């Protein structure tokens, strides 16, 4: 038996115990069970089958809701593991309205862009911070969203260098740059229109490089660039949360 540690005790090659996690998404499996996608601290995104979770007497009832900090134990070697136990480990301020929709947006990004079994401890804590900050005022909520988008792109290895252009030159705050998702960063003439695809000011590039979230949230071109990069890596597949938000704005 492995010696328990504070970073997810392993009792065997196919069992993990007391792993901090958040539920990202779940869907029915057979008559009484659920398949649950969780974001864990040490193992990244993990798929779990919660057998009997839909029964009134299930040990999992009330624990497998999104945004609830839990500790989970699972076993199995297949891609979808068996959930053995889940424990509530603390609460966050309840999210409502736009805050809740923003939290579902974070979850959808993780399910769509983060491969299962790819550990990202820093991203786990970035997500936890973002959930906490979504309950704050509008400005702090905007900063939380932009920070998580930036952290996600960096953690999955698709964020460009925001410090230098492709030729190695340092970013000039007064210049304009085009951030090509496949070919990197190059200096360009001032775009014809603000918001031109993948074009961003050098000053905004520097804010992204140093993770100055107040400046990023206040910069239309930096916000647009993050959305465009995420959209590119989603391969053009629209997000459900964006569709829901667009429909709500029509009401």
PDB file of C-alpha atoms in Angstrom:
ATOM      1  CA  UNK A   1       0.000   0.000   0.000  1.00  0.00           C
ATOM      2  CA  UNK A   2       1.312   3.430  -0.908  1.00  0.00           C
ATOM      3  CA  UNK A   3       2.006   5.901   1.866  1.00  0.00           C
ATOM      4  CA  UNK A   4      -0.824   8.445   2.039  1.00  0.00           C
ATOM      5  CA  UNK A   5       0.151  11.995   1.107  1.00  0.00           C
ATOM      6  CA  UNK A   6      -1.668  15.311   1.006  1.00  0.00           C
ATOM      7  CA  UNK A   7      -1.802  15.191  -2.792  1.00  0.00           C
ATOM      8  CA  UNK A   8      -4.429  12.543  -3.414  1.00  0.00           C
ATOM      9  CA  UNK A   9      -3.691   9.279  -1.595  1.00  0.00           C
ATOM     10  CA  UNK A  10      -3.102   6.342  -3.907  1.00  0.00           C
ATOM     11  CA  UNK A  11      -3.878   2.941  -2.404  1.00  0.00           C
ATOM     12  CA  UNK A  12      -3.208   0.953  -5.572  1.00  0.00           C
ATOM     13  CA  UNK A  13      -2.497   1.521  -9.235  1.00  0.00           C
ATOM     14  CA  UNK A  14      -6.204   1.752  -9.988  1.00  0.00           C
ATOM     15  CA  UNK A  15      -7.620   3.493  -6.915  1.00  0.00           C
ATOM     16  CA  UNK A  16      -7.431   7.159  -5.955  1.00  0.00           C
ATOM     17  CA  UNK A  17      -8.725   8.383  -2.607  1.00  0.00           C
ATOM     18  CA  UNK A  18      -9.749  11.779  -1.241  1.00  0.00           C
ATOM     19  CA  UNK A  19      -9.059  13.759  -4.411  1.00  0.00           C
ATOM     20  CA  UNK A  20     -10.271  17.405  -4.411  1.00  0.00           C
ATOM     21  CA  UNK A  21     -12.686  17.916  -7.301  1.00  0.00           C
ATOM     22  CA  UNK A  22     -15.485  19.918  -8.884  1.00  0.00           C
ATOM     23  CA  UNK A  23     -18.280  18.463 -11.028  1.00  0.00           C
ATOM     24  CA  UNK A  24     -18.210  19.873 -14.550  1.00  0.00           C
ATOM     25  CA  UNK A  25     -21.010  17.948 -16.231  1.00  0.00           C
ATOM     26  CA  UNK A  26     -23.135  14.853 -15.756  1.00  0.00           C
ATOM     27  CA  UNK A  27     -25.614  12.865 -17.826  1.00  0.00           C
ATOM     28  CA  UNK A  28     -27.805   9.796 -17.229  1.00  0.00           C
ATOM     29  CA  UNK A  29     -26.376   6.313 -17.647  1.00  0.00           C
ATOM     30  CA  UNK A  30     -28.769   3.396 -17.561  1.00  0.00           C
ATOM     31  CA  UNK A  31     -31.806   3.739 -15.313  1.00  0.00           C
ATOM     32  CA  UNK A  32     -30.343   4.822 -11.995  1.00  0.00           C
ATOM     33  CA  UNK A  33     -26.771   5.952 -12.656  1.00  0.00           C
ATOM     34  CA  UNK A  34     -24.856   8.975 -13.911  1.00  0.00           C
ATOM     35  CA  UNK A  35     -21.688   9.582 -15.887  1.00  0.00           C
ATOM     36  CA  UNK A  36     -19.943  12.498 -14.197  1.00  0.00           C
ATOM     37  CA  UNK A  37     -17.093  14.611 -15.549  1.00  0.00           C
ATOM     38  CA  UNK A  38     -15.024  16.091 -12.724  1.00  0.00           C
ATOM     39  CA  UNK A  39     -12.049  18.431 -12.614  1.00  0.00           C
ATOM     40  CA  UNK A  40      -9.563  17.138 -10.053  1.00  0.00           C
ATOM     41  CA  UNK A  41      -6.493  18.729  -8.542  1.00  0.00           C
ATOM     42  CA  UNK A  42      -3.962  16.013  -9.381  1.00  0.00           C
ATOM     43  CA  UNK A  43      -5.494  14.073 -12.276  1.00  0.00           C
ATOM     44  CA  UNK A  44      -7.123  16.736 -14.427  1.00  0.00           C
ATOM     45  CA  UNK A  45     -10.483  15.938 -15.976  1.00  0.00           C
ATOM     46  CA  UNK A  46     -11.754  12.485 -15.033  1.00  0.00           C
ATOM     47  CA  UNK A  47     -14.861  10.602 -16.157  1.00  0.00           C
ATOM     48  CA  UNK A  48     -16.653   8.675 -13.409  1.00  0.00           C
ATOM     49  CA  UNK A  49     -19.693   6.421 -13.336  1.00  0.00           C
ATOM     50  CA  UNK A  50     -21.793   7.042 -10.236  1.00  0.00           C
ATOM     51  CA  UNK A  51     -23.810   3.851  -9.922  1.00  0.00           C
ATOM     52  CA  UNK A  52     -27.225   4.283  -8.355  1.00  0.00           C
ATOM     53  CA  UNK A  53     -26.776   8.066  -8.063  1.00  0.00           C
ATOM     54  CA  UNK A  54     -30.379   8.719  -9.157  1.00  0.00           C
ATOM     55  CA  UNK A  55     -31.872   6.547  -6.401  1.00  0.00           C
ATOM     56  CA  UNK A  56     -33.484   8.480  -3.513  1.00  0.00           C
ATOM     57  CA  UNK A  57     -31.264   6.703  -0.988  1.00  0.00           C
ATOM     58  CA  UNK A  58     -27.983   7.097  -2.901  1.00  0.00           C
ATOM     59  CA  UNK A  59     -24.926   8.257  -0.968  1.00  0.00           C
ATOM     60  CA  UNK A  60     -24.228  10.619  -3.881  1.00  0.00           C
ATOM     61  CA  UNK A  61     -27.499  12.571  -3.785  1.00  0.00           C
ATOM     62  CA  UNK A  62     -26.876  16.294  -3.413  1.00  0.00           C
ATOM     63  CA  UNK A  63     -23.120  15.921  -3.869  1.00  0.00           C
ATOM     64  CA  UNK A  64     -22.729  15.742  -7.642  1.00  0.00           C
ATOM     65  CA  UNK A  65     -23.961  19.243  -8.495  1.00  0.00           C
ATOM     66  CA  UNK A  66     -21.703  21.623 -10.433  1.00  0.00           C
ATOM     67  CA  UNK A  67     -19.585  24.154  -8.534  1.00  0.00           C
ATOM     68  CA  UNK A  68     -19.693  22.225  -5.231  1.00  0.00           C
ATOM     69  CA  UNK A  69     -16.208  21.507  -3.780  1.00  0.00           C
ATOM     70  CA  UNK A  70     -16.013  17.779  -3.057  1.00  0.00           C
ATOM     71  CA  UNK A  71     -13.445  15.072  -2.392  1.00  0.00           C
ATOM     72  CA  UNK A  72     -13.856  11.922  -4.468  1.00  0.00           C
ATOM     73  CA  UNK A  73     -12.562   8.374  -4.391  1.00  0.00           C
ATOM     74  CA  UNK A  74     -12.582   6.234  -7.530  1.00  0.00           C
ATOM     75  CA  UNK A  75     -11.230   2.967  -8.843  1.00  0.00           C
ATOM     76  CA  UNK A  76     -10.718   1.375 -12.249  1.00  0.00           C
ATOM     77  CA  UNK A  77      -8.319   1.352 -15.174  1.00  0.00           C
ATOM     78  CA  UNK A  78     -10.706   2.191 -18.016  1.00  0.00           C
ATOM     79  CA  UNK A  79     -11.250   5.741 -19.283  1.00  0.00           C
ATOM     80  CA  UNK A  80     -14.466   5.941 -17.235  1.00  0.00           C
ATOM     81  CA  UNK A  81     -13.661   5.061 -13.612  1.00  0.00           C
ATOM     82  CA  UNK A  82     -16.061   3.906 -10.906  1.00  0.00           C
ATOM     83  CA  UNK A  83     -16.952   6.536  -8.326  1.00  0.00           C
ATOM     84  CA  UNK A  84     -16.629   4.913  -4.893  1.00  0.00           C
ATOM     85  CA  UNK A  85     -17.247   7.845  -2.565  1.00  0.00           C
ATOM     86  CA  UNK A  86     -17.885  11.595  -2.627  1.00  0.00           C
ATOM     87  CA  UNK A  87     -17.669  13.976   0.312  1.00  0.00           C
ATOM     88  CA  UNK A  88     -18.660  17.621   0.607  1.00  0.00           C
ATOM     89  CA  UNK A  89     -15.613  19.647   1.711  1.00  0.00           C
ATOM     90  CA  UNK A  90     -16.856  23.218   1.858  1.00  0.00           C
ATOM     91  CA  UNK A  91     -19.051  25.664   0.072  1.00  0.00           C
ATOM     92  CA  UNK A  92     -18.859  28.647  -2.224  1.00  0.00           C
ATOM     93  CA  UNK A  93     -21.210  31.594  -2.329  1.00  0.00           C
ATOM     94  CA  UNK A  94     -24.264  30.456  -4.338  1.00  0.00           C
ATOM     95  CA  UNK A  95     -24.179  31.734  -7.915  1.00  0.00           C
ATOM     96  CA  UNK A  96     -27.225  33.278  -9.564  1.00  0.00           C
ATOM     97  CA  UNK A  97     -28.205  34.813 -12.879  1.00  0.00           C
ATOM     98  CA  UNK A  98     -25.264  35.961 -14.994  1.00  0.00           C
ATOM     99  CA  UNK A  99     -22.834  34.594 -12.392  1.00  0.00           C
ATOM    100  CA  UNK A 100     -24.280  31.114 -12.828  1.00  0.00           C
ATOM    101  CA  UNK A 101     -24.203  31.320 -16.616  1.00  0.00           C
ATOM    102  CA  UNK A 102     -20.566  32.453 -16.443  1.00  0.00           C
ATOM    103  CA  UNK A 103     -19.728  29.448 -14.255  1.00  0.00           C
ATOM    104  CA  UNK A 104     -21.357  27.090 -16.756  1.00  0.00           C
ATOM    105  CA  UNK A 105     -19.255  28.797 -19.444  1.00  0.00           C
ATOM    106  CA  UNK A 106     -16.086  27.854 -17.535  1.00  0.00           C
ATOM    107  CA  UNK A 107     -17.302  24.272 -17.219  1.00  0.00           C
ATOM    108  CA  UNK A 108     -18.106  24.022 -20.905  1.00  0.00           C
ATOM    109  CA  UNK A 109     -14.646  25.294 -21.841  1.00  0.00           C
ATOM    110  CA  UNK A 110     -13.025  22.638 -19.653  1.00  0.00           C
ATOM    111  CA  UNK A 111     -15.155  19.802 -21.020  1.00  0.00           C
ATOM    112  CA  UNK A 112     -14.532  20.883 -24.610  1.00  0.00           C
ATOM    113  CA  UNK A 113     -10.824  21.820 -24.453  1.00  0.00           C
ATOM    114  CA  UNK A 114      -9.223  19.788 -21.654  1.00  0.00           C
ATOM    115  CA  UNK A 115      -8.364  16.182 -22.454  1.00  0.00           C
ATOM    116  CA  UNK A 116      -9.217  13.569 -19.852  1.00  0.00           C
ATOM    117  CA  UNK A 117      -6.348  12.384 -17.686  1.00  0.00           C
ATOM    118  CA  UNK A 118      -4.186  15.446 -18.402  1.00  0.00           C
ATOM    119  CA  UNK A 119      -3.157  16.849 -14.973  1.00  0.00           C
ATOM    120  CA  UNK A 120      -3.209  20.632 -14.533  1.00  0.00           C
ATOM    121  CA  UNK A 121      -2.935  21.567 -10.874  1.00  0.00           C
ATOM    122  CA  UNK A 122      -2.544  25.284 -11.629  1.00  0.00           C
ATOM    123  CA  UNK A 123      -5.692  25.219 -13.752  1.00  0.00           C
ATOM    124  CA  UNK A 124      -7.626  23.544 -10.930  1.00  0.00           C
ATOM    125  CA  UNK A 125      -6.776  26.420  -8.590  1.00  0.00           C
ATOM    126  CA  UNK A 126      -7.445  28.991 -11.320  1.00  0.00           C
ATOM    127  CA  UNK A 127     -10.912  27.484 -11.730  1.00  0.00           C
ATOM    128  CA  UNK A 128     -11.554  27.525  -7.978  1.00  0.00           C
ATOM    129  CA  UNK A 129     -10.515  31.196  -7.794  1.00  0.00           C
ATOM    130  CA  UNK A 130     -12.717  32.074 -10.745  1.00  0.00           C
ATOM    131  CA  UNK A 131     -15.771  30.436  -9.143  1.00  0.00           C
ATOM    132  CA  UNK A 132     -15.124  32.393  -5.959  1.00  0.00           C
ATOM    133  CA  UNK A 133     -14.721  35.704  -7.795  1.00  0.00           C
ATOM    134  CA  UNK A 134     -17.799  35.282 -10.000  1.00  0.00           C
ATOM    135  CA  UNK A 135     -19.921  36.202  -6.977  1.00  0.00           C
ATOM    136  CA  UNK A 136     -18.168  39.596  -6.676  1.00  0.00           C
ATOM    137  CA  UNK A 137     -19.000  42.801  -8.519  1.00  0.00           C
ATOM    138  CA  UNK A 138     -19.157  43.042 -12.305  1.00  0.00           C
ATOM    139  CA  UNK A 139     -15.591  44.282 -12.775  1.00  0.00           C
ATOM    140  CA  UNK A 140     -14.085  41.523 -10.647  1.00  0.00           C
ATOM    141  CA  UNK A 141     -16.297  38.976 -12.398  1.00  0.00           C
ATOM    142  CA  UNK A 142     -14.974  40.141 -15.779  1.00  0.00           C
ATOM    143  CA  UNK A 143     -11.411  39.854 -14.521  1.00  0.00           C
ATOM    144  CA  UNK A 144     -12.092  36.340 -13.231  1.00  0.00           C
ATOM    145  CA  UNK A 145     -13.375  35.228 -16.641  1.00  0.00           C
ATOM    146  CA  UNK A 146     -10.470  36.741 -18.568  1.00  0.00           C
ATOM    147  CA  UNK A 147      -7.964  35.273 -16.117  1.00  0.00           C
ATOM    148  CA  UNK A 148      -9.409  31.804 -16.475  1.00  0.00           C
ATOM    149  CA  UNK A 149      -9.492  32.034 -20.284  1.00  0.00           C
ATOM    150  CA  UNK A 150      -5.834  33.052 -20.296  1.00  0.00           C
ATOM    151  CA  UNK A 151      -4.826  30.345 -17.814  1.00  0.00           C
ATOM    152  CA  UNK A 152      -6.695  27.688 -19.805  1.00  0.00           C
ATOM    153  CA  UNK A 153      -4.976  28.614 -23.083  1.00  0.00           C
ATOM    154  CA  UNK A 154      -1.592  28.549 -21.366  1.00  0.00           C
ATOM    155  CA  UNK A 155      -2.167  25.285 -19.519  1.00  0.00           C
ATOM    156  CA  UNK A 156      -3.291  23.345 -22.605  1.00  0.00           C
ATOM    157  CA  UNK A 157      -0.274  24.680 -24.479  1.00  0.00           C
ATOM    158  CA  UNK A 158      -1.939  26.809 -27.166  1.00  0.00           C
ATOM    159  CA  UNK A 159      -1.334  30.341 -25.867  1.00  0.00           C
ATOM    160  CA  UNK A 160       1.098  32.284 -28.046  1.00  0.00           C
ATOM    161  CA  UNK A 161       4.016  34.201 -26.623  1.00  0.00           C
ATOM    162  CA  UNK A 162       2.703  37.587 -25.590  1.00  0.00           C
ATOM    163  CA  UNK A 163       6.218  38.868 -24.791  1.00  0.00           C
ATOM    164  CA  UNK A 164       7.901  38.744 -28.202  1.00  0.00           C
ATOM    165  CA  UNK A 165       6.941  38.628 -31.866  1.00  0.00           C
ATOM    166  CA  UNK A 166       7.900  35.742 -34.123  1.00  0.00           C
ATOM    167  CA  UNK A 167      11.232  37.336 -35.014  1.00  0.00           C
ATOM    168  CA  UNK A 168      12.195  37.541 -31.330  1.00  0.00           C
ATOM    169  CA  UNK A 169      11.683  41.302 -30.984  1.00  0.00           C
ATOM    170  CA  UNK A 170      10.160  42.552 -27.753  1.00  0.00           C
ATOM    171  CA  UNK A 171       6.589  43.774 -28.001  1.00  0.00           C
ATOM    172  CA  UNK A 172       6.306  47.506 -28.715  1.00  0.00           C
ATOM    173  CA  UNK A 173       3.385  48.913 -26.690  1.00  0.00           C
ATOM    174  CA  UNK A 174       2.632  51.458 -29.437  1.00  0.00           C
ATOM    175  CA  UNK A 175       2.559  48.924 -32.292  1.00  0.00           C
ATOM    176  CA  UNK A 176      -0.118  46.519 -33.535  1.00  0.00           C
ATOM    177  CA  UNK A 177       0.275  42.754 -33.821  1.00  0.00           C
ATOM    178  CA  UNK A 178      -1.555  39.864 -35.411  1.00  0.00           C
ATOM    179  CA  UNK A 179      -1.631  36.734 -33.264  1.00  0.00           C
ATOM    180  CA  UNK A 180      -1.972  33.806 -35.652  1.00  0.00           C
ATOM    181  CA  UNK A 181      -3.036  30.638 -33.751  1.00  0.00           C
ATOM    182  CA  UNK A 182      -0.866  28.463 -35.997  1.00  0.00           C
ATOM    183  CA  UNK A 183       2.039  30.713 -36.956  1.00  0.00           C
ATOM    184  CA  UNK A 184       2.633  32.964 -33.984  1.00  0.00           C
ATOM    185  CA  UNK A 185       2.865  36.725 -33.537  1.00  0.00           C
ATOM    186  CA  UNK A 186       3.857  39.283 -36.170  1.00  0.00           C
ATOM    187  CA  UNK A 187       3.852  43.051 -36.246  1.00  0.00           C
ATOM    188  CA  UNK A 188       1.343  44.629 -38.628  1.00  0.00           C
ATOM    189  CA  UNK A 189       0.145  48.028 -39.704  1.00  0.00           C
ATOM    190  CA  UNK A 190      -2.728  49.499 -37.723  1.00  0.00           C
ATOM    191  CA  UNK A 191      -5.855  47.489 -38.616  1.00  0.00           C
ATOM    192  CA  UNK A 192      -8.613  49.118 -40.610  1.00  0.00           C
ATOM    193  CA  UNK A 193     -11.139  48.515 -37.827  1.00  0.00           C
ATOM    194  CA  UNK A 194     -10.856  47.867 -34.114  1.00  0.00           C
ATOM    195  CA  UNK A 195     -11.723  44.244 -33.481  1.00  0.00           C
ATOM    196  CA  UNK A 196     -10.170  42.946 -36.694  1.00  0.00           C
ATOM    197  CA  UNK A 197      -9.589  39.237 -36.226  1.00  0.00           C
ATOM    198  CA  UNK A 198      -6.543  38.356 -34.094  1.00  0.00           C
ATOM    199  CA  UNK A 199      -5.243  41.954 -34.127  1.00  0.00           C
ATOM    200  CA  UNK A 200      -4.213  43.483 -30.834  1.00  0.00           C
ATOM    201  CA  UNK A 201      -2.246  46.476 -29.587  1.00  0.00           C
ATOM    202  CA  UNK A 202       1.211  45.954 -28.154  1.00  0.00           C
ATOM    203  CA  UNK A 203       0.057  47.505 -24.884  1.00  0.00           C
ATOM    204  CA  UNK A 204      -2.643  44.818 -24.612  1.00  0.00           C
ATOM    205  CA  UNK A 205      -0.104  42.113 -25.469  1.00  0.00           C
ATOM    206  CA  UNK A 206       2.040  43.274 -22.562  1.00  0.00           C
ATOM    207  CA  UNK A 207      -0.963  43.166 -20.221  1.00  0.00           C
ATOM    208  CA  UNK A 208      -1.660  39.575 -21.295  1.00  0.00           C
ATOM    209  CA  UNK A 209       2.000  38.637 -20.818  1.00  0.00           C
ATOM    210  CA  UNK A 210       2.090  39.858 -17.211  1.00  0.00           C
ATOM    211  CA  UNK A 211      -1.491  38.664 -16.485  1.00  0.00           C
ATOM    212  CA  UNK A 212      -2.661  42.151 -15.590  1.00  0.00           C
ATOM    213  CA  UNK A 213      -6.339  41.206 -15.409  1.00  0.00           C
ATOM    214  CA  UNK A 214      -7.588  44.726 -14.693  1.00  0.00           C
ATOM    215  CA  UNK A 215      -5.928  45.969 -17.896  1.00  0.00           C
ATOM    216  CA  UNK A 216      -7.034  42.917 -19.902  1.00  0.00           C
ATOM    217  CA  UNK A 217     -10.656  43.240 -18.787  1.00  0.00           C
ATOM    218  CA  UNK A 218     -10.577  46.929 -19.714  1.00  0.00           C
ATOM    219  CA  UNK A 219      -9.078  46.296 -23.171  1.00  0.00           C
ATOM    220  CA  UNK A 220     -11.569  45.501 -25.945  1.00  0.00           C
ATOM    221  CA  UNK A 221      -8.869  44.109 -28.240  1.00  0.00           C
ATOM    222  CA  UNK A 222      -7.391  41.837 -25.528  1.00  0.00           C
ATOM    223  CA  UNK A 223     -10.863  40.497 -24.666  1.00  0.00           C
ATOM    224  CA  UNK A 224     -11.614  39.923 -28.345  1.00  0.00           C
ATOM    225  CA  UNK A 225      -8.300  38.136 -28.877  1.00  0.00           C
ATOM    226  CA  UNK A 226      -8.959  35.682 -26.037  1.00  0.00           C
ATOM    227  CA  UNK A 227     -12.424  34.917 -27.450  1.00  0.00           C
ATOM    228  CA  UNK A 228     -11.014  34.450 -30.953  1.00  0.00           C
ATOM    229  CA  UNK A 229      -8.253  32.113 -29.782  1.00  0.00           C
ATOM    230  CA  UNK A 230     -10.735  30.029 -27.795  1.00  0.00           C
ATOM    231  CA  UNK A 231     -13.100  29.934 -30.770  1.00  0.00           C
ATOM    232  CA  UNK A 232     -10.290  28.744 -33.024  1.00  0.00           C
ATOM    233  CA  UNK A 233      -9.424  25.853 -30.720  1.00  0.00           C
ATOM    234  CA  UNK A 234     -13.101  24.934 -30.424  1.00  0.00           C
ATOM    235  CA  UNK A 235     -12.883  24.317 -34.210  1.00  0.00           C
ATOM    236  CA  UNK A 236     -15.828  26.572 -34.880  1.00  0.00           C
ATOM    237  CA  UNK A 237     -18.252  24.627 -32.684  1.00  0.00           C
ATOM    238  CA  UNK A 238     -20.406  27.175 -30.826  1.00  0.00           C
ATOM    239  CA  UNK A 239     -20.695  27.056 -27.060  1.00  0.00           C
ATOM    240  CA  UNK A 240     -24.104  26.290 -25.585  1.00  0.00           C
ATOM    241  CA  UNK A 241     -23.658  29.019 -22.978  1.00  0.00           C
ATOM    242  CA  UNK A 242     -23.139  31.628 -25.706  1.00  0.00           C
ATOM    243  CA  UNK A 243     -26.292  30.439 -27.468  1.00  0.00           C
ATOM    244  CA  UNK A 244     -28.311  30.619 -24.254  1.00  0.00           C
ATOM    245  CA  UNK A 245     -27.011  34.117 -23.496  1.00  0.00           C
ATOM    246  CA  UNK A 246     -27.890  35.305 -27.002  1.00  0.00           C
ATOM    247  CA  UNK A 247     -31.417  33.908 -26.630  1.00  0.00           C
ATOM    248  CA  UNK A 248     -31.876  35.573 -23.220  1.00  0.00           C
ATOM    249  CA  UNK A 249     -30.848  38.936 -24.668  1.00  0.00           C
ATOM    250  CA  UNK A 250     -33.647  38.645 -27.236  1.00  0.00           C
ATOM    251  CA  UNK A 251     -36.313  38.386 -24.532  1.00  0.00           C
TER     252      UNK A 251
END
